[in-house]
C-alpha cells in the first residue's frame, strides 16, 4: 500500500537520527574532498613545462577540468614539493583509476553491508580512504604505478562507504523523514566539492600541494573517530538513544523487515518493473549531470570564450546550488508527506519529474543563449541544482520498494549511473570533435531525450510500496 504510517511525532532536529545525518554529511564531505584532492594538487605536482589538454579530462568530475588550466602557469603555486614528469595520458589514467575502483565495489559492498553491518563497512571504507590520502604524497615519490594502485584502492574503499549508507537509513529513517535525512547526508558531497574548489589551490600555494592530502586525510580520520563512536547499525542497540525516539523509529518501520538475509532474489529483481524504473532514472540523471560537471570549463572557455577557471568562486556556484536544492528538496518532500498533502508515490514522481524535466529544458535552451554570458552561466548553475531534486524522487525510492536490500540495490543503481557517465562523456567528446557548434547542440538535445525517456519510464512503472519479493517470509511450524 502507499499509505503513510500513523505514528506519533518523535523528536525532530535535536535527535540522534539527525546527528547521524550530520555525521554522514561530514563523511560524504570528506570522501569527495579526498577524491578530488589529486585533481587540484596535480597542477603543482607535474613539470611546469607540460601543457594540459582538455581532452584528457578526468572522468572523476569537474575539478580536474576546472583546475588543470593550460593558461595558468604552475609557478603560481608553491613549488617546494616534488615535481613529477607525468604526461597528460598518465594523468588521465591516474584520474580515472578512482572511478574504476568505485565501480568494482559498488555491488559486492552493498550486499556485504546487509550481512556484516553497514557501520563496519562504511567506517572501514572511510578509514582506508583517509589513510591512503595521507600516504599519497609519499607514494608519488615511489612512482606513478603506486599512485594508480592507491587511487584504485581508494575508489574501492569509497564505494564501500557510499553504498553502506543506505542500509543504515533503511533502519534509522522513518518513511516521513527519509527525504529530509538522506538529503542532509547527501548534500555533503556537493558542499565538499565547493569547499575544496575554493581552498584547494590556496592550500597548495601557501603550504605546498602535499598539505591538500594531509589536511583532508586527517579530516577523514577525525570523521572515522566520530563514526565508530556515535553510529550504530540500528536504533535498537544504540546506548544513548532516548526511549521516545526509539519507539518513534521502530513503530514507523513496523511493517518493514528487520531480519538479516543471506540470499538475494535476483530473478524477482530482474522481473520487477518498478526496480527497472529506478535504474532508468539513475541512468538518465547521471547522463546529463556527468556532461555538465565534466565539460563545464570546456564549454565556457570554447563557446563563450571566457575562462571560468580564473574564478574559483564562480566555478563552485553549481555545487552550492546542488547542495541547497538537495536539502530544500528533502525538506519540501517530507513536508508534503507529513501534512498528508500528497501520497508517497506522488511525491516521488513529482520530484523525479522536476529533477529530470527542468535540467532538460535548461540544456535545450543553452545552444540558443550563447550570446548572453550571464544567461548561460545561470542555466549551467540551474542544471546541477535542479537535477538534485531527484534525491527526493527515484534516488531514495529503493528505501520504499525494497528496504531489506537497500544497500545492494543502491550499489547496483549507482553502477547504472556510472555507466551512463562513461557513455555520455565518450559520446560528448565524439560529437563536439565533429563540429563544435552543432556538436554541442546535439549533445544537449541527446541528453534531454535520455532524460525524457527515463522520466516517462519512471512515471509509467514507478511504485512506492514494498515489493512482495522484498518482504520478510515467515515460516510457520506445524
Short mmCIF file of C-alpha atoms in Angstrom, two decimals:
data_model
loop_
_atom_site.label_atom_id
_atom_site.label_comp_id
_atom_site.label_asym_id
_atom_site.label_seq_id
_atom_site.Cartn_x
_atom_site.Cartn_y
_atom_site.Cartn_z
CA UNK A 1 0.00 0.00 0.00
CA UNK A 2 1.05 3.60 -0.50
CA UNK A 3 -0.36 4.77 2.81
CA UNK A 4 1.79 6.56 5.30
CA UNK A 5 2.24 5.21 8.79
CA UNK A 6 0.40 6.98 11.53
CA UNK A 7 2.90 7.22 14.34
CA UNK A 8 3.24 9.91 16.91
CA UNK A 9 5.77 12.58 16.25
CA UNK A 10 9.24 11.87 17.57
CA UNK A 11 11.94 14.38 18.44
CA UNK A 12 13.00 16.44 15.45
CA UNK A 13 16.33 18.16 14.85
CA UNK A 14 17.65 17.58 18.38
CA UNK A 15 17.52 13.83 17.88
CA UNK A 16 20.06 11.10 17.32
CA UNK A 17 18.95 10.33 13.78
CA UNK A 18 19.63 13.93 12.74
CA UNK A 19 23.02 13.70 14.41
CA UNK A 20 23.58 10.61 12.26
CA UNK A 21 22.62 12.61 9.16
CA UNK A 22 25.14 15.33 10.06
CA UNK A 23 27.93 12.82 10.64
CA UNK A 24 27.09 11.17 7.33
CA UNK A 25 27.12 14.63 5.73
CA UNK A 26 30.63 15.08 7.15
CA UNK A 27 31.60 11.64 5.82
CA UNK A 28 30.42 12.46 2.29
CA UNK A 29 32.14 15.83 2.54
CA UNK A 30 35.37 14.09 3.48
CA UNK A 31 35.20 11.46 0.76
CA UNK A 32 34.57 13.91 -2.07
CA UNK A 33 37.42 16.17 -0.94
CA UNK A 34 39.76 13.18 -0.82
CA UNK A 35 38.54 12.05 -4.21
CA UNK A 36 39.34 15.32 -5.95
CA UNK A 37 42.42 16.37 -3.98
CA UNK A 38 44.74 14.99 -6.64
CA UNK A 39 42.92 16.90 -9.35
CA UNK A 40 43.93 20.14 -7.65
CA UNK A 41 47.36 19.10 -6.43
CA UNK A 42 48.47 17.80 -9.81
CA UNK A 43 48.82 21.37 -11.10
CA UNK A 44 51.82 21.76 -8.81
CA UNK A 45 52.92 18.11 -8.93
CA UNK A 46 53.74 17.87 -12.62
CA UNK A 47 56.56 19.52 -14.51
CA UNK A 48 55.85 23.16 -15.33
CA UNK A 49 56.88 22.70 -18.93
CA UNK A 50 53.96 20.38 -19.59
CA UNK A 51 50.71 21.64 -21.02
CA UNK A 52 47.36 20.20 -20.14
CA UNK A 53 44.92 19.29 -22.79
CA UNK A 54 41.22 19.44 -22.04
CA UNK A 55 40.70 16.25 -23.95
CA UNK A 56 42.43 14.46 -21.08
CA UNK A 57 39.76 15.49 -18.64
CA UNK A 58 39.26 13.29 -15.64
CA UNK A 59 36.26 11.02 -15.56
CA UNK A 60 36.20 11.84 -11.90
CA UNK A 61 34.37 15.09 -12.08
CA UNK A 62 34.63 18.81 -12.59
CA UNK A 63 37.71 19.65 -10.63
CA UNK A 64 40.26 18.05 -12.89
CA UNK A 65 38.90 20.07 -15.78
CA UNK A 66 38.34 23.17 -13.74
CA UNK A 67 41.84 23.44 -12.36
CA UNK A 68 44.09 21.85 -14.99
CA UNK A 69 44.32 25.04 -16.98
CA UNK A 70 46.80 25.39 -19.84
CA UNK A 71 46.71 29.14 -19.42
CA UNK A 72 47.66 29.05 -15.75
CA UNK A 73 51.40 28.61 -15.07
CA UNK A 74 52.33 26.16 -12.35
CA UNK A 75 54.82 28.59 -10.87
CA UNK A 76 51.84 30.41 -9.36
CA UNK A 77 51.74 27.55 -6.89
CA UNK A 78 54.19 26.60 -4.22
CA UNK A 79 56.99 24.62 -5.82
CA UNK A 80 58.85 23.49 -2.73
CA UNK A 81 57.43 19.98 -3.13
CA UNK A 82 58.50 17.41 -5.70
CA UNK A 83 57.72 17.84 -9.38
CA UNK A 84 56.96 14.77 -11.49
CA UNK A 85 57.28 14.06 -15.20
CA UNK A 86 53.76 12.76 -15.79
CA UNK A 87 52.37 13.02 -19.30
CA UNK A 88 48.74 14.09 -19.87
CA UNK A 89 47.92 10.48 -20.80
CA UNK A 90 49.38 9.28 -17.48
CA UNK A 91 47.39 11.90 -15.60
CA UNK A 92 44.21 10.70 -17.29
CA UNK A 93 44.88 7.14 -16.08
CA UNK A 94 45.53 8.39 -12.55
CA UNK A 95 42.32 10.42 -12.51
CA UNK A 96 40.11 7.63 -13.84
CA UNK A 97 41.55 4.94 -11.56
CA UNK A 98 39.45 6.02 -8.58
CA UNK A 99 36.24 5.81 -10.63
CA UNK A 100 37.04 2.27 -11.72
CA UNK A 101 37.78 1.38 -8.11
CA UNK A 102 34.35 2.64 -7.08
CA UNK A 103 32.69 0.53 -9.78
CA UNK A 104 34.48 -2.60 -8.56
CA UNK A 105 32.93 -2.47 -5.09
CA UNK A 106 29.53 -0.83 -5.52
CA UNK A 107 27.53 -4.05 -5.89
CA UNK A 108 29.50 -6.51 -3.67
CA UNK A 109 29.90 -3.97 -0.86
CA UNK A 110 26.17 -3.28 -0.91
CA UNK A 111 25.46 -6.99 -0.47
CA UNK A 112 28.08 -7.44 2.26
CA UNK A 113 26.84 -4.38 4.16
CA UNK A 114 23.47 -6.07 4.54
CA UNK A 115 25.14 -9.11 6.09
CA UNK A 116 28.02 -7.81 8.21
CA UNK A 117 26.64 -4.39 9.12
CA UNK A 118 26.82 -1.04 7.41
CA UNK A 119 28.62 0.63 10.32
CA UNK A 120 31.69 -1.52 9.84
CA UNK A 121 31.60 -1.32 6.03
CA UNK A 122 31.20 2.45 5.87
CA UNK A 123 33.63 3.14 8.69
CA UNK A 124 36.27 0.83 7.22
CA UNK A 125 35.85 2.37 3.78
CA UNK A 126 36.22 5.91 5.12
CA UNK A 127 39.24 4.96 7.24
CA UNK A 128 41.03 3.23 4.36
CA UNK A 129 40.34 6.16 2.04
CA UNK A 130 41.66 8.64 4.64
CA UNK A 131 44.85 6.69 5.34
CA UNK A 132 45.55 6.33 1.62
CA UNK A 133 45.05 10.08 1.17
CA UNK A 134 47.71 10.70 3.82
CA UNK A 135 50.04 8.24 2.08
CA UNK A 136 49.58 9.69 -1.45
CA UNK A 137 52.44 12.29 -1.35
CA UNK A 138 54.89 9.59 -0.28
CA UNK A 139 53.55 7.19 -2.89
CA UNK A 140 54.15 9.76 -5.62
CA UNK A 141 57.87 9.68 -4.80
CA UNK A 142 57.92 5.92 -5.36
CA UNK A 143 56.38 6.15 -8.82
CA UNK A 144 53.21 6.58 -10.80
CA UNK A 145 52.28 2.88 -10.62
CA UNK A 146 51.92 3.06 -6.85
CA UNK A 147 49.81 6.21 -7.15
CA UNK A 148 47.46 4.44 -9.59
CA UNK A 149 47.18 1.44 -7.26
CA UNK A 150 46.45 3.67 -4.27
CA UNK A 151 43.81 5.62 -6.15
CA UNK A 152 42.13 2.43 -7.29
CA UNK A 153 42.03 1.02 -3.75
CA UNK A 154 40.82 4.39 -2.51
CA UNK A 155 37.96 4.21 -5.01
CA UNK A 156 37.09 0.71 -3.81
CA UNK A 157 37.03 1.97 -0.22
CA UNK A 158 34.77 4.88 -1.11
CA UNK A 159 32.46 2.54 -3.00
CA UNK A 160 32.13 0.55 0.22
CA UNK A 161 31.35 3.67 2.22
CA UNK A 162 28.83 5.08 -0.23
CA UNK A 163 26.60 2.01 -0.53
CA UNK A 164 26.70 1.26 3.19
CA UNK A 165 24.79 4.45 3.95
CA UNK A 166 21.51 3.16 2.59
CA UNK A 167 21.47 0.06 4.76
CA UNK A 168 21.70 2.38 7.76
CA UNK A 169 18.88 4.62 6.55
CA UNK A 170 16.67 1.59 5.98
CA UNK A 171 16.81 1.06 9.76
CA UNK A 172 17.08 4.64 11.02
CA UNK A 173 14.91 6.80 8.75
CA UNK A 174 11.13 6.89 9.34
CA UNK A 175 9.27 6.95 6.00
CA UNK A 176 8.06 10.53 6.53
CA UNK A 177 11.63 11.73 7.12
CA UNK A 178 13.61 9.78 4.55
CA UNK A 179 13.85 12.60 2.02
CA UNK A 180 14.95 15.05 4.69
CA UNK A 181 17.55 12.81 6.32
CA UNK A 182 19.07 11.46 3.12
CA UNK A 183 19.22 14.95 1.59
CA UNK A 184 21.10 16.31 4.60
CA UNK A 185 23.58 13.45 4.36
CA UNK A 186 23.93 13.52 0.58
CA UNK A 187 24.47 17.26 0.35
CA UNK A 188 27.87 16.76 1.95
CA UNK A 189 29.30 15.71 -1.42
CA UNK A 190 28.22 18.93 -3.15
CA UNK A 191 29.37 21.05 -0.23
CA UNK A 192 32.72 19.26 -0.19
CA UNK A 193 33.18 19.98 -3.89
CA UNK A 194 32.51 23.66 -3.22
CA UNK A 195 34.97 23.85 -0.33
CA UNK A 196 37.88 22.07 -1.98
CA UNK A 197 37.42 24.05 -5.17
CA UNK A 198 37.65 27.28 -3.18
CA UNK A 199 40.50 26.41 -0.80
CA UNK A 200 42.47 23.63 -2.51
CA UNK A 201 44.52 25.95 -4.67
CA UNK A 202 45.15 28.29 -1.73
CA UNK A 203 46.45 25.42 0.38
CA UNK A 204 48.78 24.33 -2.41
CA UNK A 205 50.04 27.87 -2.90
CA UNK A 206 50.56 28.65 0.79
CA UNK A 207 51.75 25.34 2.23
CA UNK A 208 52.60 23.09 -0.71
CA UNK A 209 50.50 20.51 -2.54
CA UNK A 210 51.15 17.62 -0.08
CA UNK A 211 49.16 19.50 2.57
CA UNK A 212 46.00 19.13 0.50
CA UNK A 213 46.24 15.38 1.15
CA UNK A 214 47.40 15.80 4.76
CA UNK A 215 44.57 18.16 5.71
CA UNK A 216 41.70 16.27 4.12
CA UNK A 217 43.15 12.88 5.02
CA UNK A 218 43.36 13.97 8.65
CA UNK A 219 39.80 15.30 8.45
CA UNK A 220 38.70 11.86 7.35
CA UNK A 221 40.43 10.22 10.33
CA UNK A 222 38.60 12.58 12.70
CA UNK A 223 35.34 11.69 10.97
CA UNK A 224 36.11 7.98 11.44
CA UNK A 225 36.56 8.55 15.16
CA UNK A 226 33.12 10.15 15.32
CA UNK A 227 31.64 7.41 13.16
CA UNK A 228 32.82 4.42 15.19
CA UNK A 229 31.97 6.17 18.47
CA UNK A 230 28.50 7.54 17.75
CA UNK A 231 26.99 5.42 14.99
CA UNK A 232 25.22 2.07 15.39
CA UNK A 233 23.60 -0.09 12.72
CA UNK A 234 20.12 0.29 14.17
CA UNK A 235 18.38 2.27 16.93
CA UNK A 236 17.60 -0.83 18.98
CA UNK A 237 21.25 -1.28 20.01
CA UNK A 238 22.26 2.35 20.45
CA UNK A 239 23.05 3.02 24.14
CA UNK A 240 22.31 6.77 24.01
CA UNK A 241 19.04 6.93 22.10
CA UNK A 242 16.01 8.11 24.02
CA UNK A 243 13.08 5.79 24.58
CA UNK A 244 10.78 8.22 22.79
CA UNK A 245 12.92 8.38 19.66
CA UNK A 246 13.46 4.63 19.61
CA UNK A 247 9.73 3.99 19.83
CA UNK A 248 9.04 6.56 17.13
CA UNK A 249 11.52 4.97 14.69
CA UNK A 250 10.56 1.36 15.42
CA UNK A 251 6.83 2.00 15.19
CA UNK A 252 7.18 3.85 11.90
CA UNK A 253 9.16 0.92 10.49
CA UNK A 254 6.89 -1.74 11.99
CA UNK A 255 5.82 -3.08 8.59
CA UNK A 256 9.39 -3.27 7.38
CA UNK A 257 11.52 -6.36 7.74
CA UNK A 258 14.37 -6.07 10.20
CA UNK A 259 15.84 -9.52 9.81
CA UNK A 260 19.11 -10.16 8.05
CA UNK A 261 19.05 -12.04 4.78
CA UNK A 262 21.62 -14.34 3.25
CA UNK A 263 20.29 -14.56 -0.28
CA UNK A 264 19.24 -12.05 -2.90
CA UNK A 265 16.16 -12.79 -5.07
CA UNK A 266 17.92 -11.94 -8.33
CA UNK A 267 15.24 -13.42 -10.61
CA UNK A 268 12.47 -11.47 -8.88
CA UNK A 269 14.51 -8.29 -9.10
CA UNK A 270 15.11 -8.75 -12.82
CA UNK A 271 11.36 -9.12 -13.42
CA UNK A 272 10.48 -6.10 -11.25
CA UNK A 273 9.48 -3.13 -13.43
CA UNK A 274 9.45 -0.61 -10.50
CA UNK A 275 13.09 -1.52 -9.92
CA UNK A 276 13.96 -1.01 -13.58
CA UNK A 277 12.18 2.34 -13.40
CA UNK A 278 14.61 3.38 -10.67
CA UNK A 279 17.61 2.10 -12.64
CA UNK A 280 16.44 4.02 -15.71
CA UNK A 281 16.08 7.15 -13.61
CA UNK A 282 19.65 6.78 -12.32
CA UNK A 283 20.95 6.26 -15.86
CA UNK A 284 19.19 9.38 -17.17
CA UNK A 285 20.13 11.52 -14.17
CA UNK A 286 23.84 10.70 -14.34
CA UNK A 287 23.95 11.08 -18.14
CA UNK A 288 23.32 14.84 -18.15
CA UNK A 289 24.94 15.60 -14.81
CA UNK A 290 28.21 13.98 -15.88
CA UNK A 291 28.30 16.00 -19.09
CA UNK A 292 27.69 19.30 -17.30
CA UNK A 293 30.13 18.61 -14.49
CA UNK A 294 32.89 17.23 -16.70
CA UNK A 295 32.63 19.63 -19.64
CA UNK A 296 31.60 22.81 -17.80
CA UNK A 297 35.00 24.56 -18.11
CA UNK A 298 35.42 23.39 -21.71
CA UNK A 299 32.02 24.73 -22.71
CA UNK A 300 32.58 28.10 -21.05
CA UNK A 301 36.07 28.65 -22.47
CA UNK A 302 35.39 27.46 -26.02
CA UNK A 303 31.82 28.55 -26.63
CA UNK A 304 31.67 31.76 -24.60
CA UNK A 305 35.42 32.46 -24.90
CA UNK A 306 35.57 33.15 -21.17
CA UNK A 307 37.91 31.21 -18.91
CA UNK A 308 35.74 30.30 -15.94
CA UNK A 309 38.74 28.62 -14.32
CA UNK A 310 40.13 32.04 -13.41
CA UNK A 311 37.40 32.35 -10.82
CA UNK A 312 37.16 29.58 -8.25
CA UNK A 313 34.06 31.06 -6.66
CA UNK A 314 32.22 31.17 -9.98
CA UNK A 315 33.23 27.59 -10.74
CA UNK A 316 31.90 26.44 -7.38
CA UNK A 317 28.45 28.04 -7.70
CA UNK A 318 26.88 24.93 -9.33
CA UNK A 319 27.88 22.90 -6.26
CA UNK A 320 26.31 25.39 -3.86
CA UNK A 321 23.14 25.30 -5.96
CA UNK A 322 23.20 21.48 -5.95
CA UNK A 323 23.74 21.31 -2.19
CA UNK A 324 20.99 23.84 -1.48
CA UNK A 325 18.46 22.17 -3.78
CA UNK A 326 19.22 18.78 -2.25
CA UNK A 327 18.40 19.97 1.28
CA UNK A 328 15.44 22.14 0.29
CA UNK A 329 14.00 19.38 -1.87
CA UNK A 330 14.19 16.93 1.02
CA UNK A 331 12.52 19.37 3.38
CA UNK A 332 9.71 20.07 0.92
CA UNK A 333 9.14 16.38 0.12
CA UNK A 334 8.78 15.42 3.77
CA UNK A 335 6.58 18.46 4.42
CA UNK A 336 4.16 17.30 1.71
CA UNK A 337 4.12 13.81 3.21
CA UNK A 338 3.82 14.83 6.85
CA UNK A 339 0.86 17.12 6.10
CA UNK A 340 -0.87 14.41 4.05
CA UNK A 341 -0.94 16.75 1.07
CA UNK A 342 0.32 14.11 -1.38
CA UNK A 343 0.75 10.35 -1.42
CA UNK A 344 4.25 8.89 -1.22
CA UNK A 345 4.32 7.73 -4.85
CA UNK A 346 3.06 11.16 -5.97
CA UNK A 347 5.89 12.89 -4.12
CA UNK A 348 8.49 10.51 -5.60
CA UNK A 349 7.18 11.08 -9.13
CA UNK A 350 6.81 14.83 -8.64
CA UNK A 351 10.42 15.34 -7.58
CA UNK A 352 11.67 12.89 -10.21
CA UNK A 353 9.80 14.92 -12.83
CA UNK A 354 11.27 18.19 -11.61
CA UNK A 355 14.75 16.70 -11.38
CA UNK A 356 14.68 15.35 -14.94
CA UNK A 357 12.46 17.83 -16.78
CA UNK A 358 13.85 21.16 -15.54
CA UNK A 359 17.52 20.34 -16.32
CA UNK A 360 16.46 19.10 -19.77
CA UNK A 361 14.75 22.40 -20.52
CA UNK A 362 17.85 24.31 -19.40
CA UNK A 363 20.10 22.08 -21.52
CA UNK A 364 17.95 22.50 -24.63
CA UNK A 365 17.99 26.28 -24.14
CA UNK A 366 21.78 26.53 -23.79
CA UNK A 367 22.69 26.48 -27.52
CA UNK A 368 20.31 29.37 -28.15
CA UNK A 369 21.62 31.76 -25.47
CA UNK A 370 25.37 31.59 -26.12
CA UNK A 371 25.40 35.30 -26.92
CA UNK A 372 24.49 36.08 -23.31
CA UNK A 373 27.21 35.19 -20.83
CA UNK A 374 25.05 35.75 -17.75
CA UNK A 375 22.11 33.70 -19.07
CA UNK A 376 24.43 30.82 -19.96
CA UNK A 377 26.03 30.83 -16.51
CA UNK A 378 22.61 30.86 -14.83
CA UNK A 379 21.48 27.87 -16.90
CA UNK A 380 24.70 25.99 -16.16
CA UNK A 381 24.14 26.59 -12.45
CA UNK A 382 20.48 25.56 -12.62
CA UNK A 383 21.17 22.22 -14.33
CA UNK A 384 23.02 20.52 -11.43
CA UNK A 385 20.86 22.39 -8.92
CA UNK A 386 17.51 21.25 -10.28
CA UNK A 387 18.89 17.79 -11.08
CA UNK A 388 19.45 17.18 -7.39
CA UNK A 389 15.71 17.35 -6.77
CA UNK A 390 15.84 13.72 -7.89
CA UNK A 391 17.34 12.97 -4.47
CA UNK A 392 13.80 13.13 -3.09
CA UNK A 393 12.46 11.13 -6.03
CA UNK A 394 13.70 7.88 -7.54
CA UNK A 395 17.13 8.11 -5.87
CA UNK A 396 15.70 7.14 -2.47
CA UNK A 397 12.81 5.15 -3.91
CA UNK A 398 14.80 1.99 -3.15
CA UNK A 399 14.09 2.56 0.55
CA UNK A 400 10.38 2.46 -0.28
CA UNK A 401 10.23 -0.63 -2.50
CA UNK A 402 12.96 -2.86 -1.06
CA UNK A 403 14.42 -1.65 2.27
CA UNK A 404 15.80 -5.15 3.03
CA UNK A 405 18.10 -4.91 0.02
CA UNK A 406 18.69 -1.14 0.08
CA UNK A 407 22.48 -1.28 0.11
CA UNK A 408 22.78 -3.88 -2.65
CA UNK A 409 20.27 -2.16 -4.91
CA UNK A 410 21.71 1.31 -4.33
CA UNK A 411 25.09 -0.02 -5.37
CA UNK A 412 23.52 -1.50 -8.48
CA UNK A 413 21.70 1.76 -9.20
CA UNK A 414 24.90 3.72 -8.79
CA UNK A 415 26.54 1.32 -11.22
CA UNK A 416 23.93 2.20 -13.85
CA UNK A 417 24.71 5.86 -13.21
CA UNK A 418 28.46 5.39 -13.60
CA UNK A 419 27.92 3.50 -16.86
CA UNK A 420 25.77 6.37 -18.12
CA UNK A 421 28.51 8.83 -17.18
CA UNK A 422 31.15 6.90 -19.10
CA UNK A 423 28.95 6.60 -22.20
CA UNK A 424 27.81 10.24 -22.12
CA UNK A 425 31.36 11.57 -21.68
CA UNK A 426 32.59 9.48 -24.61
CA UNK A 427 29.64 10.47 -26.79
CA UNK A 428 30.12 14.14 -25.95
CA UNK A 429 33.78 14.04 -26.91
CA UNK A 430 32.91 12.40 -30.22
CA UNK A 431 30.09 14.81 -31.08
CA UNK A 432 31.98 18.02 -30.36
CA UNK A 433 35.02 16.73 -32.24
CA UNK A 434 32.94 16.57 -35.42
CA UNK A 435 31.64 20.13 -35.30
CA UNK A 436 31.75 22.34 -32.26
CA UNK A 437 28.59 24.37 -32.69
CA UNK A 438 26.30 21.64 -33.96
CA UNK A 439 28.11 19.13 -31.74
CA UNK A 440 27.16 20.90 -28.52
CA UNK A 441 23.58 21.30 -29.75
CA UNK A 442 23.38 17.57 -30.45
CA UNK A 443 24.89 16.81 -27.03
CA UNK A 444 22.23 18.79 -25.20
CA UNK A 445 19.36 17.52 -27.34
CA UNK A 446 20.51 13.92 -26.85
CA UNK A 447 20.80 14.46 -23.09
CA UNK A 448 17.29 15.90 -22.95
CA UNK A 449 15.99 12.89 -24.90
CA UNK A 450 17.67 10.47 -22.48
CA UNK A 451 16.18 12.36 -19.53
CA UNK A 452 12.72 12.28 -21.07
CA UNK A 453 12.95 8.55 -21.69
CA UNK A 454 13.96 7.96 -18.07
CA UNK A 455 11.18 10.21 -16.81
CA UNK A 456 8.45 8.60 -18.90
CA UNK A 457 9.58 5.10 -17.92
CA UNK A 458 9.61 6.03 -14.23
CA UNK A 459 6.21 7.72 -14.39
CA UNK A 460 4.77 4.59 -16.02
CA UNK A 461 6.28 1.91 -13.80
CA UNK A 462 7.50 3.60 -10.61
CA UNK A 463 5.93 2.46 -7.34
CA UNK A 464 6.38 3.26 -3.66
CA UNK A 465 5.13 0.15 -1.84
CA UNK A 466 7.35 -2.68 -0.65
CA UNK A 467 7.56 -5.36 -3.32
CA UNK A 468 6.49 -8.91 -2.50
CA UNK A 469 9.98 -10.33 -3.02
CA UNK A 470 11.38 -7.76 -0.56
CA UNK A 471 9.04 -8.72 2.26
CA UNK A 472 10.06 -10.98 5.10
CA UNK A 473 8.96 -14.56 4.75
CA UNK A 474 7.63 -16.02 7.99
CA UNK A 475 7.90 -19.80 8.29
CA UNK A 476 5.10 -21.48 10.24
CA UNK A 477 5.88 -24.76 12.01
CA UNK A 478 3.10 -27.30 12.37
#
